[in-house]
Amino acid sequence: MQTSNIIHHYSAIHNHTLRCRELLKATQPATLFTIGGDCGVELIPVSYLNQRYENLGVVWFDAHADANTPASSPSKNFHGMPLRHLCGDGDLTLISYCFKTLQPQQIFYMGVRDVDRQEKKWIEEQSIFSSKEGSESLLIKALHQQNITTLYIHFDVDVLEPTAYPHALLPTTGGLPIERTYNTIKRLKEEFRVIGTSITEVTATEVGQLKAISGILDELQNEG
């Protein structure tokens, strides 16, 4: 079976991915702030920065692991697949557009709690760091152990507790507190060179609905 037949909206995803690649090839930015959309937008920005910088770590603030392949995905939605594609597993055409694929050990999960069986198996087999509770101290220690010097911070708002911030595409109970998440991002910017950030899956329709996470947004937008 062709992969394009089992990823929903494949044509739109393919075209968006190719346009993003061509844009970054033409402009060659030193840093990136990516605004989603869903988590599928991360394929090209992360791979671009991975090619440009050595010792890159990708800190993935997200309720979901986003580590399915097209074959393992229950939903067949690409927003649940970007990390596996970034690691070279999945649709070969989309992977070929990556500037440079990741090693699994470059991934550091924070707040991930809704994980499919095949994702869990892959995370365990690859010994990928994951803190459901969002432990700042364990994350910092793990980053130093892997000799990480530069960071891309992926921030999906569903990593937060939905009773504190409900404007997420896929709100998931048991999330991180807003203040703790803000403090962790701030600490990461103090300890490492942050050369890329993102915010994804926000469903807010009014500026006022962003007020609760305004501190996080400020940290993500401002270069470290």
Short mmCIF file of C-alpha atoms in Angstrom, two decimals:
data_model
loop_
_atom_site.label_atom_id
_atom_site.label_comp_id
_atom_site.label_asym_id
_atom_site.label_seq_id
_atom_site.Cartn_x
_atom_site.Cartn_y
_atom_site.Cartn_z
CA MET A 1 0.00 0.00 0.00
CA GLN A 2 1.29 3.44 -0.88
CA THR A 3 1.93 5.67 2.12
CA SER A 4 0.09 8.52 0.42
CA ASN A 5 -3.08 6.41 0.64
CA ILE A 6 -2.89 6.01 4.42
CA ILE A 7 -2.00 9.53 5.56
CA HIS A 8 -5.10 11.72 5.63
CA HIS A 9 -4.86 14.85 3.44
CA TYR A 10 -1.54 13.67 2.04
CA SER A 11 -1.53 16.01 -0.93
CA ALA A 12 -1.91 19.14 1.22
CA ILE A 13 0.76 17.92 3.66
CA HIS A 14 3.14 17.10 0.81
CA ASN A 15 2.70 20.50 -0.82
CA HIS A 16 3.07 22.40 2.46
CA THR A 17 6.22 20.45 3.33
CA LEU A 18 7.79 21.15 -0.04
CA ARG A 19 6.94 24.89 0.12
CA CYS A 20 8.46 25.15 3.61
CA ARG A 21 11.62 23.43 2.43
CA GLU A 22 12.01 25.77 -0.54
CA LEU A 23 11.39 28.82 1.66
CA LEU A 24 14.09 27.87 4.14
CA LYS A 25 16.54 26.97 1.37
CA ALA A 26 16.03 30.42 -0.11
CA THR A 27 16.13 32.48 3.10
CA GLN A 28 18.58 30.52 5.31
CA PRO A 29 17.42 32.01 8.64
CA ALA A 30 19.67 31.59 11.69
CA THR A 31 16.72 31.06 14.06
CA LEU A 32 13.08 30.08 13.70
CA PHE A 33 9.78 30.66 15.48
CA THR A 34 7.20 28.29 14.01
CA ILE A 35 3.49 28.95 14.43
CA GLY A 36 1.10 26.06 13.77
CA GLY A 37 -1.19 24.63 12.64
CA ASP A 38 -0.80 21.19 14.07
CA CYS A 39 2.40 19.38 15.04
CA GLY A 40 2.94 18.19 11.48
CA VAL A 41 4.41 21.61 10.66
CA GLU A 42 7.60 20.70 12.56
CA LEU A 43 9.13 18.42 9.93
CA ILE A 44 11.01 21.02 7.94
CA PRO A 45 11.92 23.61 10.64
CA VAL A 46 13.42 20.99 12.96
CA SER A 47 15.33 19.20 10.22
CA TYR A 48 16.64 22.52 8.88
CA LEU A 49 18.04 23.55 12.26
CA ASN A 50 19.40 20.05 12.82
CA GLN A 51 21.48 20.46 9.67
CA ARG A 52 22.60 23.98 10.58
CA TYR A 53 23.62 23.36 14.22
CA GLU A 54 25.59 20.65 15.97
CA ASN A 55 24.46 18.99 19.21
CA LEU A 56 20.82 19.97 18.76
CA GLY A 57 18.25 18.78 21.28
CA VAL A 58 14.51 18.85 20.57
CA VAL A 59 12.44 19.40 23.72
CA TRP A 60 8.91 18.26 22.94
CA PHE A 61 6.31 19.83 25.26
CA ASP A 62 3.23 17.88 24.24
CA ALA A 63 0.52 15.63 25.66
CA HIS A 64 1.13 13.26 22.76
CA ALA A 65 4.23 11.45 21.58
CA ASP A 66 3.69 12.20 17.87
CA ALA A 67 5.80 9.13 17.16
CA ASN A 68 3.61 6.91 14.99
CA THR A 69 4.45 5.77 11.50
CA PRO A 70 1.74 5.74 8.82
CA ALA A 71 1.46 1.99 9.36
CA SER A 72 1.15 2.15 13.17
CA SER A 73 -1.07 5.24 13.45
CA PRO A 74 -4.63 4.51 14.60
CA SER A 75 -5.90 7.84 13.21
CA LYS A 76 -3.72 8.17 10.08
CA ASN A 77 -3.39 11.88 10.90
CA PHE A 78 0.07 13.28 10.17
CA HIS A 79 0.10 15.41 13.31
CA GLY A 80 0.70 12.17 15.22
CA MET A 81 3.72 11.24 13.07
CA PRO A 82 6.26 14.10 12.78
CA LEU A 83 8.89 12.79 15.19
CA ARG A 84 9.09 9.38 13.53
CA HIS A 85 9.45 11.05 10.14
CA LEU A 86 12.12 13.34 11.58
CA CYS A 87 13.94 10.18 12.65
CA GLY A 88 13.67 8.67 9.16
CA ASP A 89 10.70 6.32 9.64
CA GLY A 90 7.61 6.79 7.50
CA ASP A 91 6.73 8.19 4.10
CA LEU A 92 9.92 8.21 2.04
CA THR A 93 8.96 11.26 0.00
CA LEU A 94 8.30 13.41 3.05
CA ILE A 95 11.49 12.14 4.71
CA SER A 96 13.46 13.03 1.58
CA TYR A 97 12.47 16.67 2.07
CA CYS A 98 14.10 16.77 5.50
CA PHE A 99 17.39 18.67 5.57
CA LYS A 100 18.84 16.22 8.11
CA THR A 101 17.10 13.53 10.12
CA LEU A 102 17.31 13.29 13.91
CA GLN A 103 18.69 10.55 16.10
CA PRO A 104 16.08 9.45 18.67
CA GLN A 105 18.47 10.44 21.48
CA GLN A 106 18.04 14.07 20.40
CA ILE A 107 14.39 13.98 21.53
CA PHE A 108 13.33 14.94 25.06
CA TYR A 109 9.66 14.59 25.98
CA MET A 110 8.00 16.82 28.57
CA GLY A 111 4.45 16.27 29.77
CA VAL A 112 3.72 13.41 27.35
CA ARG A 113 0.91 11.24 28.72
CA ASP A 114 -1.30 10.03 25.84
CA VAL A 115 0.88 7.46 24.09
CA ASP A 116 -0.14 4.71 21.68
CA ARG A 117 1.21 1.19 22.21
CA GLN A 118 3.61 1.25 19.25
CA GLU A 119 4.85 4.71 20.24
CA LYS A 120 5.55 3.50 23.77
CA LYS A 121 7.47 0.53 22.41
CA TRP A 122 9.62 2.77 20.20
CA ILE A 123 10.32 5.28 22.99
CA GLU A 124 11.43 2.49 25.31
CA GLU A 125 13.53 0.71 22.68
CA GLN A 126 15.32 3.95 21.80
CA SER A 127 15.77 4.99 25.46
CA ILE A 128 14.25 8.39 24.75
CA PHE A 129 13.97 10.76 27.70
CA SER A 130 10.38 11.31 28.83
CA SER A 131 9.02 13.06 31.90
CA LYS A 132 5.24 12.90 32.22
CA GLU A 133 5.45 15.22 35.23
CA GLY A 134 7.65 17.71 33.36
CA SER A 135 10.61 17.48 35.71
CA GLU A 136 12.91 20.41 34.98
CA SER A 137 15.86 19.00 36.92
CA LEU A 138 15.73 15.61 35.17
CA LEU A 139 15.44 17.29 31.78
CA ILE A 140 18.44 19.55 32.36
CA LYS A 141 20.49 16.59 33.55
CA ALA A 142 19.50 14.48 30.53
CA LEU A 143 20.35 17.28 28.09
CA HIS A 144 23.81 17.69 29.59
CA GLN A 145 24.37 13.93 29.56
CA GLN A 146 23.71 13.91 25.80
CA ASN A 147 26.09 16.88 25.32
CA ILE A 148 23.28 19.04 23.95
CA THR A 149 24.29 22.65 23.40
CA THR A 150 21.49 24.06 21.19
CA LEU A 151 17.74 23.59 21.52
CA TYR A 152 14.54 23.58 19.53
CA ILE A 153 11.55 23.89 21.85
CA HIS A 154 8.31 22.46 20.49
CA PHE A 155 5.30 23.69 22.46
CA ASP A 156 1.88 22.18 21.89
CA VAL A 157 -0.63 23.85 24.20
CA ASP A 158 -2.22 20.49 25.01
CA VAL A 159 0.80 19.81 27.25
CA LEU A 160 -0.93 22.11 29.75
CA GLU A 161 -3.65 21.06 32.16
CA PRO A 162 -6.89 21.82 30.25
CA THR A 163 -8.63 23.21 33.32
CA ALA A 164 -5.92 25.90 33.31
CA TYR A 165 -5.80 26.37 29.54
CA PRO A 166 -8.66 24.84 27.53
CA HIS A 167 -7.95 26.33 24.08
CA ALA A 168 -6.15 23.31 22.69
CA LEU A 169 -7.00 21.19 19.66
CA LEU A 170 -6.74 17.97 21.67
CA PRO A 171 -7.05 18.84 25.38
CA THR A 172 -5.78 16.01 27.55
CA THR A 173 -6.24 15.67 31.30
CA GLY A 174 -3.30 15.41 33.68
CA GLY A 175 -1.31 18.22 32.07
CA LEU A 176 1.42 20.52 33.33
CA PRO A 177 0.73 23.73 35.26
CA ILE A 178 1.23 26.93 33.28
CA GLU A 179 3.65 28.51 35.76
CA ARG A 180 5.89 25.43 35.98
CA THR A 181 6.04 25.19 32.20
CA TYR A 182 6.92 28.87 31.91
CA ASN A 183 9.71 28.49 34.48
CA THR A 184 11.12 25.45 32.67
CA ILE A 185 11.24 27.20 29.30
CA LYS A 186 12.86 30.21 30.94
CA ARG A 187 15.47 27.96 32.56
CA LEU A 188 16.21 26.21 29.26
CA LYS A 189 16.92 29.58 27.67
CA GLU A 190 19.32 30.38 30.49
CA GLU A 191 21.18 27.06 30.27
CA PHE A 192 21.28 26.49 26.49
CA ARG A 193 21.29 28.35 23.22
CA VAL A 194 17.69 28.18 21.96
CA ILE A 195 17.75 28.58 18.19
CA GLY A 196 14.19 27.52 17.41
CA THR A 197 10.77 27.44 19.06
CA SER A 198 7.19 26.75 18.08
CA ILE A 199 3.62 26.96 19.27
CA THR A 200 1.07 24.55 17.86
CA GLU A 201 -2.56 23.45 18.07
CA VAL A 202 -3.98 26.59 19.66
CA THR A 203 -7.73 27.01 19.08
CA ALA A 204 -8.04 30.47 20.63
CA THR A 205 -10.14 32.82 18.50
CA GLU A 206 -9.64 35.99 20.53
CA VAL A 207 -6.52 37.69 21.84
CA GLY A 208 -7.88 37.54 25.37
CA GLN A 209 -7.85 33.74 25.21
CA LEU A 210 -4.05 33.88 25.00
CA LYS A 211 -3.67 35.90 28.21
CA ALA A 212 -3.15 32.87 30.46
CA ILE A 213 -0.14 31.75 28.40
CA SER A 214 1.21 35.19 27.51
CA GLY A 215 4.36 34.61 29.57
CA ILE A 216 5.11 31.38 27.73
CA LEU A 217 4.49 33.05 24.38
CA ASP A 218 6.87 35.87 25.26
CA GLU A 219 9.62 33.39 26.15
CA LEU A 220 9.09 31.39 22.97
CA GLN A 221 9.17 34.44 20.71
CA ASN A 222 12.19 36.13 22.24
CA GLU A 223 15.61 34.79 21.30
CA GLY A 224 17.59 33.24 24.15
#
